[in-house]
PDB file of C-alpha atoms in Angstrom:
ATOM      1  CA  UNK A1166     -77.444  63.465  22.404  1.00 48.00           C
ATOM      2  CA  UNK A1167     -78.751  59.788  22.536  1.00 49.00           C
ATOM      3  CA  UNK A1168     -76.516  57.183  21.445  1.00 48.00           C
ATOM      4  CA  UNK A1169     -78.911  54.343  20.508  1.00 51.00           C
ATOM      5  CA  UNK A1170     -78.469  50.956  21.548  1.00 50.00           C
ATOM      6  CA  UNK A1171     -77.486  49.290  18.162  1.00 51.00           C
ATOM      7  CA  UNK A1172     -74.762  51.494  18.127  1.00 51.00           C
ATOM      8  CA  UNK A1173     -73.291  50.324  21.358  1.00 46.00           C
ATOM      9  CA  UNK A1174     -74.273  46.591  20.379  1.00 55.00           C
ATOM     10  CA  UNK A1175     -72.151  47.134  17.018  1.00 51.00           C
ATOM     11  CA  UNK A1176     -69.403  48.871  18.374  1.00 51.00           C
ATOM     12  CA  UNK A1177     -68.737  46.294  21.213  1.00 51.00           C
ATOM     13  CA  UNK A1178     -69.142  43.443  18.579  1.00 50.00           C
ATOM     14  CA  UNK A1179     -65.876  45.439  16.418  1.00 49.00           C
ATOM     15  CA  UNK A1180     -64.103  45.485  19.535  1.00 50.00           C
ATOM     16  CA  UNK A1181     -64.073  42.097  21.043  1.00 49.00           C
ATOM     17  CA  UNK A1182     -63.589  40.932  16.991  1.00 48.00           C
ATOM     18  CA  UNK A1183     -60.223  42.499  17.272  1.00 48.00           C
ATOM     19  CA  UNK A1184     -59.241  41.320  20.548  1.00 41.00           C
ATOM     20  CA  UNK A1185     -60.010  38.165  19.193  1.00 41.00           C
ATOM     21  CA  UNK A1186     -58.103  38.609  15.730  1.00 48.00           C
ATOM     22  CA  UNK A1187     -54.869  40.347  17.929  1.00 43.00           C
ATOM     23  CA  UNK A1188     -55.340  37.062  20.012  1.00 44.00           C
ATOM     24  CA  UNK A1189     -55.346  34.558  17.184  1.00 44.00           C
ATOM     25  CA  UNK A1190     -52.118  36.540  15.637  1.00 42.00           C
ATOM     26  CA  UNK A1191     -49.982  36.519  18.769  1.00 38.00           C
ATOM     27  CA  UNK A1192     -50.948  33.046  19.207  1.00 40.00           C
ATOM     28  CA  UNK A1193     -50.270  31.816  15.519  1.00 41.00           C
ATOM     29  CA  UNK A1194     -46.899  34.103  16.357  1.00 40.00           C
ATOM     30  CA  UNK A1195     -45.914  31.830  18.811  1.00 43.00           C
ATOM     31  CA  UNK A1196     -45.366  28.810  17.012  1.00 43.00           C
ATOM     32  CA  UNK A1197     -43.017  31.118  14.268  1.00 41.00           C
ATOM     33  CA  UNK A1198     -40.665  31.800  16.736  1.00 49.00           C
ATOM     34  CA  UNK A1199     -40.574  28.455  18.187  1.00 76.00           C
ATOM     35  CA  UNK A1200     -38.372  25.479  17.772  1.00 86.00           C
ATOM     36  CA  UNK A1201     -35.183  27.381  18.079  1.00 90.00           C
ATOM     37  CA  UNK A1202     -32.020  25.652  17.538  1.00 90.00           C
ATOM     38  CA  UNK A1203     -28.671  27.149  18.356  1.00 94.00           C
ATOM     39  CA  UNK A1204     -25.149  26.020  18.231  1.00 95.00           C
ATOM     40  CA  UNK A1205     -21.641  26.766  17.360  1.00 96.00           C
ATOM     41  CA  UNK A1206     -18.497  24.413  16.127  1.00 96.00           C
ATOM     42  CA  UNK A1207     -14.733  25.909  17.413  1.00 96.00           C
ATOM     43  CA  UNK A1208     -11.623  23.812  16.119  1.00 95.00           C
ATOM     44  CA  UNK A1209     -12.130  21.593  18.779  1.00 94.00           C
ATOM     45  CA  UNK A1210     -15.228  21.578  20.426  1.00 95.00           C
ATOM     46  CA  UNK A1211     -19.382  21.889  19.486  1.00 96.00           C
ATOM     47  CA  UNK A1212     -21.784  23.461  21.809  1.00 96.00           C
ATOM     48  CA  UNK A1213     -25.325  22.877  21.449  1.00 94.00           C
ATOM     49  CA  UNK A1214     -28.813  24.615  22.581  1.00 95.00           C
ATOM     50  CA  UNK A1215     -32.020  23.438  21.507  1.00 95.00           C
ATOM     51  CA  UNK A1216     -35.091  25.385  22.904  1.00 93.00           C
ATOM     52  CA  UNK A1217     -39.086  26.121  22.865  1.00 91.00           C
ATOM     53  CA  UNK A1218     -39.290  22.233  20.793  1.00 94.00           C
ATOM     54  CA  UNK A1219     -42.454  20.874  21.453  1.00 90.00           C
ATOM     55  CA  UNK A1220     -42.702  18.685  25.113  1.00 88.00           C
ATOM     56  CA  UNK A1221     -45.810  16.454  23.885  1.00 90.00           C
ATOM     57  CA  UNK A1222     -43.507  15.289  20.710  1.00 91.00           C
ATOM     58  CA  UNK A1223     -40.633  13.124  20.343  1.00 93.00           C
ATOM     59  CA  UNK A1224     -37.490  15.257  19.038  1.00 95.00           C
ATOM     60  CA  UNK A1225     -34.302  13.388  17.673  1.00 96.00           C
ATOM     61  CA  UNK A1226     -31.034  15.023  17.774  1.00 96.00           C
ATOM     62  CA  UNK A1227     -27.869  13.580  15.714  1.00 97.00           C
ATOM     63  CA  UNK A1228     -24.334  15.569  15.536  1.00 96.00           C
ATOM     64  CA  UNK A1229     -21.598  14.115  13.219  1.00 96.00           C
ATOM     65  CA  UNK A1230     -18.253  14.855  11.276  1.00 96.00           C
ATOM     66  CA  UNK A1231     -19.079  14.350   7.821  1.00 95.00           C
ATOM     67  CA  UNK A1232     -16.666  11.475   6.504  1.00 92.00           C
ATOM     68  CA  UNK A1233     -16.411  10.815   9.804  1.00 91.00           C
ATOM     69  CA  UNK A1234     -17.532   9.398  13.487  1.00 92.00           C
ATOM     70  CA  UNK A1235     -21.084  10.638  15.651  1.00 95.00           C
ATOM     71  CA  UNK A1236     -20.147  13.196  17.847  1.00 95.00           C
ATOM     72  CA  UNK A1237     -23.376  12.825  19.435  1.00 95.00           C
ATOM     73  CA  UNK A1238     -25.069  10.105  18.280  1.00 95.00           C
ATOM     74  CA  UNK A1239     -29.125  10.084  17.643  1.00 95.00           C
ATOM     75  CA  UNK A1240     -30.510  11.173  21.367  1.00 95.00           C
ATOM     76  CA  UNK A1241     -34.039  11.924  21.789  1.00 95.00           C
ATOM     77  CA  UNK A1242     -35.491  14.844  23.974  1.00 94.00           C
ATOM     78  CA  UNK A1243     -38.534  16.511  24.528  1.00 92.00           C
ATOM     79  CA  UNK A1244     -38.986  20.670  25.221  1.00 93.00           C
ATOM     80  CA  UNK A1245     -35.253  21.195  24.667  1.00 94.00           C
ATOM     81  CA  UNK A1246     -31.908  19.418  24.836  1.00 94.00           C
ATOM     82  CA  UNK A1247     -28.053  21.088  25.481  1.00 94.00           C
ATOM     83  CA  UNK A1248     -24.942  20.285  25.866  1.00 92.00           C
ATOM     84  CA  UNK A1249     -23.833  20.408  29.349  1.00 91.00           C
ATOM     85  CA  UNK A1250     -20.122  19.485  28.338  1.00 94.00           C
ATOM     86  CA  UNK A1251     -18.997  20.698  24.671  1.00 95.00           C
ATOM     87  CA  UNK A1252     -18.306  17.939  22.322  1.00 96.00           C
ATOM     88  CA  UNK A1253     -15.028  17.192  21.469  1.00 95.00           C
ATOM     89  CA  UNK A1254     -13.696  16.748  18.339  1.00 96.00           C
ATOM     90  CA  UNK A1255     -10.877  14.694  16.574  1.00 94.00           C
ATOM     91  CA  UNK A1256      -7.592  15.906  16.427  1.00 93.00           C
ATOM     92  CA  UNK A1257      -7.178  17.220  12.766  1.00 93.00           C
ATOM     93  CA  UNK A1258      -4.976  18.714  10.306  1.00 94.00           C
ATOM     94  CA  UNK A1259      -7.512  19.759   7.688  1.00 94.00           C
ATOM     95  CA  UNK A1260     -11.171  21.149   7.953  1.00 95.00           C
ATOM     96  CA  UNK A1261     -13.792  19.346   9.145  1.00 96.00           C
ATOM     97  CA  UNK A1262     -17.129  19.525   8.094  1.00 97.00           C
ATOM     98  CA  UNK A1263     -19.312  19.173  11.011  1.00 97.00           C
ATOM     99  CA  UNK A1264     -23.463  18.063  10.415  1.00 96.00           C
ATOM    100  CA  UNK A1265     -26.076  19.181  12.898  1.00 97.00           C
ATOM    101  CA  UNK A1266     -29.584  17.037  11.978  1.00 96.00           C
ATOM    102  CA  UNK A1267     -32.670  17.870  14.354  1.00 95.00           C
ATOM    103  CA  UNK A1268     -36.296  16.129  13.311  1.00 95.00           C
ATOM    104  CA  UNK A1269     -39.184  17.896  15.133  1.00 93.00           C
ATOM    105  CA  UNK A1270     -41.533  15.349  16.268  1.00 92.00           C
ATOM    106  CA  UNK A1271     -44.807  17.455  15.705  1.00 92.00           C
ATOM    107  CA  UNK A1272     -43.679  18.973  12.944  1.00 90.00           C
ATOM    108  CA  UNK A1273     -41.106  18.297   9.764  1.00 89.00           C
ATOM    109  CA  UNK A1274     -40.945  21.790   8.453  1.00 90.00           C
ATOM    110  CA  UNK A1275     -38.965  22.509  12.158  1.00 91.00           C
ATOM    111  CA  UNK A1276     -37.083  19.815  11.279  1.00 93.00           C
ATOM    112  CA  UNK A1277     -32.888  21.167  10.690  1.00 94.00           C
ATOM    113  CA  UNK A1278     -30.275  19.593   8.956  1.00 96.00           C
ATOM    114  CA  UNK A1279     -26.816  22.400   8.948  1.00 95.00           C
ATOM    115  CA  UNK A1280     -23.492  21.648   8.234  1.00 97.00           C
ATOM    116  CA  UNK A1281     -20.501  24.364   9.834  1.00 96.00           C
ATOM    117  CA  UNK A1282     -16.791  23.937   9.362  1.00 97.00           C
ATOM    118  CA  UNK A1283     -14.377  23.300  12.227  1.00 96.00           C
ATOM    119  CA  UNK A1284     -10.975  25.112  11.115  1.00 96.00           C
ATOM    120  CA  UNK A1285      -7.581  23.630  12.135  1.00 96.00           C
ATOM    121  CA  UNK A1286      -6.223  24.459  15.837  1.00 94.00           C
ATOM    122  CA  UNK A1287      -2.945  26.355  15.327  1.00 88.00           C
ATOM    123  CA  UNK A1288      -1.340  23.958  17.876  1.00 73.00           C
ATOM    124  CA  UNK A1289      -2.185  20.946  15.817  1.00 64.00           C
ATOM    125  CA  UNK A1290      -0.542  22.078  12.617  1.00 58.00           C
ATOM    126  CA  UNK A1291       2.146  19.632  11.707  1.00 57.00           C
ATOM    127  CA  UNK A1292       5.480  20.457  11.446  1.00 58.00           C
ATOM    128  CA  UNK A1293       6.486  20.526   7.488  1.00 60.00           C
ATOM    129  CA  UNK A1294       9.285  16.917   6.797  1.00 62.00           C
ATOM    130  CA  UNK A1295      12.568  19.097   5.832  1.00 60.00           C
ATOM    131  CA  UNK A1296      12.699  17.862   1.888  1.00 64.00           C
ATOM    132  CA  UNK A1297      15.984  15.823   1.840  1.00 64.00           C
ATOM    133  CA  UNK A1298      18.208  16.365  -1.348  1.00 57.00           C
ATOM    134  CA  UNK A1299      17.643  13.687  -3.913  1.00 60.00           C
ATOM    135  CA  UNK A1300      20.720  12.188  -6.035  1.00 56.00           C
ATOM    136  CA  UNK A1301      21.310  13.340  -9.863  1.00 58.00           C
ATOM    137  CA  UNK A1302      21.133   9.948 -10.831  1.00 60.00           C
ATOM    138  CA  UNK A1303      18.568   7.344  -8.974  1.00 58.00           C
ATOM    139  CA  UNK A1304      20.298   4.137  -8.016  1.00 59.00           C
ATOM    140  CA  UNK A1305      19.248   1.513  -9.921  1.00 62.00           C
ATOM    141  CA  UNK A1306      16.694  -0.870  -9.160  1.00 64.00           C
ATOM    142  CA  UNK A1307      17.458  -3.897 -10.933  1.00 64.00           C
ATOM    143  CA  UNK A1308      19.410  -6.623  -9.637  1.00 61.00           C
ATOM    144  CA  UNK A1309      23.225  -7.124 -11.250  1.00 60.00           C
ATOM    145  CA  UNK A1310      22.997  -9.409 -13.928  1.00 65.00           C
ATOM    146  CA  UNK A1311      24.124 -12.788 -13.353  1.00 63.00           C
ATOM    147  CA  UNK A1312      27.256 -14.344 -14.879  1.00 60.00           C
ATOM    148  CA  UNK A1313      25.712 -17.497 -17.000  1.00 58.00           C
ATOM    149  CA  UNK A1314      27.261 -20.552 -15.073  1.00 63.00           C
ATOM    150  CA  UNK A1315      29.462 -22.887 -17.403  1.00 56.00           C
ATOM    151  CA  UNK A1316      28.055 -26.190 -18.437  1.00 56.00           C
ATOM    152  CA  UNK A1317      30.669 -28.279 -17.193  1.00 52.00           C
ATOM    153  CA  UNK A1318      34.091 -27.715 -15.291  1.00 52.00           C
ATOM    154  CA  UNK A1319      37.530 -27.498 -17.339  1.00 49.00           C
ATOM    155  CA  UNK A1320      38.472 -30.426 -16.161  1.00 51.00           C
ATOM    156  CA  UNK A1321      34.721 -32.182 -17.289  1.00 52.00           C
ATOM    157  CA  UNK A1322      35.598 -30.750 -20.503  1.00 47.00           C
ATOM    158  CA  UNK A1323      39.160 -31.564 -21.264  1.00 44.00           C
ATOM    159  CA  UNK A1324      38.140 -35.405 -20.093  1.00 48.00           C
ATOM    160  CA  UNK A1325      34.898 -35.212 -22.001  1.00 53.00           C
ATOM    161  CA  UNK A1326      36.878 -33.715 -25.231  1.00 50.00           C
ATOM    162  CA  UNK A1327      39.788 -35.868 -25.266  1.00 50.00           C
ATOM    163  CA  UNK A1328      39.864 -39.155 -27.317  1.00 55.00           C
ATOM    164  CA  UNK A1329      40.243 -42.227 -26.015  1.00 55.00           C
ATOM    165  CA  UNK A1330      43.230 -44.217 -26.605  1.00 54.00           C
ATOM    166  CA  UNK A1331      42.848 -46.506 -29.766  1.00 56.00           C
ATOM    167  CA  UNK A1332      42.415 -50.641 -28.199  1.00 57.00           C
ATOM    168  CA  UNK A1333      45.194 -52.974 -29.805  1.00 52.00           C
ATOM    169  CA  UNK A1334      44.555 -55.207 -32.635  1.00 52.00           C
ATOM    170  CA  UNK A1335      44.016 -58.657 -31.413  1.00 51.00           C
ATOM    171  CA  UNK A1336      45.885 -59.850 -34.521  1.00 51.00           C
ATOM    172  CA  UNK A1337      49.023 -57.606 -33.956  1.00 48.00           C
ATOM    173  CA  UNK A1338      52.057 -59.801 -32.282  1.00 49.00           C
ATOM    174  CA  UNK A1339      52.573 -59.682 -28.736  1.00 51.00           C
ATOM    175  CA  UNK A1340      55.525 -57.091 -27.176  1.00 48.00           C
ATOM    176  CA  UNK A1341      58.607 -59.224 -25.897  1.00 47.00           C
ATOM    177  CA  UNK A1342      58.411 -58.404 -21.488  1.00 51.00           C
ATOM    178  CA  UNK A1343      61.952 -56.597 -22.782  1.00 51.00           C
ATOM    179  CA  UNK A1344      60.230 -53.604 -24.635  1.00 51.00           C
ATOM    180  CA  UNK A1345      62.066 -54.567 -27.687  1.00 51.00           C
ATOM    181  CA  UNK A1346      60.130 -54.136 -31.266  1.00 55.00           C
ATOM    182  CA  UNK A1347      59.467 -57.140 -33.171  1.00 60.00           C
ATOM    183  CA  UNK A1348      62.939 -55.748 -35.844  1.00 63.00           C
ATOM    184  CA  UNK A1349      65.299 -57.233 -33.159  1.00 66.00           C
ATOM    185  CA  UNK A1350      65.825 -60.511 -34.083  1.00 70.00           C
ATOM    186  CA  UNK A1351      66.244 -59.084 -37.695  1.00 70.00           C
ATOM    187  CA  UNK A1352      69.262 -57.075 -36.615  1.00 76.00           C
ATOM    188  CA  UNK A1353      70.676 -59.689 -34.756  1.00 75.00           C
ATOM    189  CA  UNK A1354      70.341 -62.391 -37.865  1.00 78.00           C
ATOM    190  CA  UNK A1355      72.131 -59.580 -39.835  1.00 79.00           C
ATOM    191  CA  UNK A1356      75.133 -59.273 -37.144  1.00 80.00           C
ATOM    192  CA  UNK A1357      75.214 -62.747 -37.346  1.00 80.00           C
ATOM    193  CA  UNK A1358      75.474 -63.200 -41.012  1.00 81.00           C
ATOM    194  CA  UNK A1359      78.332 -59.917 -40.833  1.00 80.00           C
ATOM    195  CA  UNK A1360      80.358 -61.692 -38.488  1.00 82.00           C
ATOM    196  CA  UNK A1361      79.817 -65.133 -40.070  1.00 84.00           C
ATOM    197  CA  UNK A1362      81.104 -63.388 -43.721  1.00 81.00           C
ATOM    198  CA  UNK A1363      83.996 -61.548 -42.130  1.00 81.00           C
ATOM    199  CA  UNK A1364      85.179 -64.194 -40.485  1.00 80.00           C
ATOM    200  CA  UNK A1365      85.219 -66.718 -43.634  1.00 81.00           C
ATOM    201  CA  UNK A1366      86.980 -63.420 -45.542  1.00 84.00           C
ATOM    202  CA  UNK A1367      89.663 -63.796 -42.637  1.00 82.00           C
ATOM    203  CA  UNK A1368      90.391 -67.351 -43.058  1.00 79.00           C
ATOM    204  CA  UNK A1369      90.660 -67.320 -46.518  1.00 79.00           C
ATOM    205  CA  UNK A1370      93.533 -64.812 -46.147  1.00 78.00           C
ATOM    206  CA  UNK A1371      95.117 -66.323 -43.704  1.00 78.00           C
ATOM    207  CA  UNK A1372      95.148 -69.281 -46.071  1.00 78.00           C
ATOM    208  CA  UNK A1373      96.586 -67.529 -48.933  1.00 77.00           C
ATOM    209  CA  UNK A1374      99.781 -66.499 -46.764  1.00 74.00           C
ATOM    210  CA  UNK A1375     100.373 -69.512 -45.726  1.00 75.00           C
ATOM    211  CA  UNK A1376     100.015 -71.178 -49.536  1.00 72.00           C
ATOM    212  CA  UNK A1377     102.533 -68.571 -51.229  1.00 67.00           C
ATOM    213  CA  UNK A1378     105.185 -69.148 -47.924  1.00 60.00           C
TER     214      UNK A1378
END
């Protein structure tokens, strides 16, 4: 039996079409499983692998604590980029939120932007303060109230309150040097006239006796 020539020209045609079509798929594959980025966050270190990027393209790489300082600041590379040393983070006593952003130069839709949470190290969990016991009653925070100051001094006030002596009429007589009151030479006129009277009484008796003897 005689195969005819079309029949080889067709059948060779159907073959090298799907050599071609499994060619085109592996190579359309290829790009798909490209542009891999890998890395992991502990509670105190990052580690970082970046592979199969494109090497004709300029890549940018950027890994920071959200809230918080670059760990790596914005570094450019071309085919792929790791770290050689992990980065280090901040001590802490909470979670941190750690951001991985990688733009694909050839490409955005290869382009990652991830965010992973660094738990606390047990060794950097702080001690808990002991709670000291607070009093019943909270002293108080106002300052002691002030006596009110007096307005003058006792002695101010008994000067201040005292009347002054009364000035002495310029008419008035003047005060013999001897302290006596202006009555004295009254009395003594008095005396005078007592002793003038009793003595008169006197000598009229005395005449009398000597009339009837």
């Amino acid at each position: 039996m005689t195969i005819p020539r079309r029949s080889w020209r067709g059948a060779g045609a159907f073959a090298a079409a799907a050599v071609v079509g499994l060619a085109g798929g592996v190579i359309s594959a290829g790009p798909a499983s490209a542009h891999t980025p890998t890395w992991a966050v502990t509670c105190s270190e990052v580690t970082l692998n970046l592979t199969a990027y494109s090497g004709e393209a300029t890549n940018e790489v950027t890994v920071s604590v959200v809230g918080g300082d670059d760990l790596l600041a914005t570094t450019q590379f071309g085919r792929d980029f790791s770290t050689k040393t992990p980065l280090q983070l901040p001590k802490h006593d909470k979670e941190l939120t750690v951001r991985l952003v990688v733009k694909a130069g050839d490409d955005g839709k290869y382009s990652v932007d991830e965010t992973k949470t660094a738990p606390v190290c047990e060794g950097d969990t702080p001690t808990p303060t002991p709670t000291e016991a607070t009093p019943s009653e909270a002293p108080s925070t106002e300052p002691p109230t002030e006596a009110p100051e007096p307005s003058a001094t006792p002695s101010e006030t008994a000067t201040e309150a005292a009347p002054a002596p009364a000035e002495p009429s310029s008419s008035a007589p003047d005060l013999a040097e001897t302290g006596s009151s202006s009555a004295t030479p009254v009395i003594g006129g008095a005396a005078v006239a007592v002793l003038l009277a009793g003595g008169g009484i006197l000598w009229s008796v005395r005449k009398r006796r000597s009339v009837q003897h």
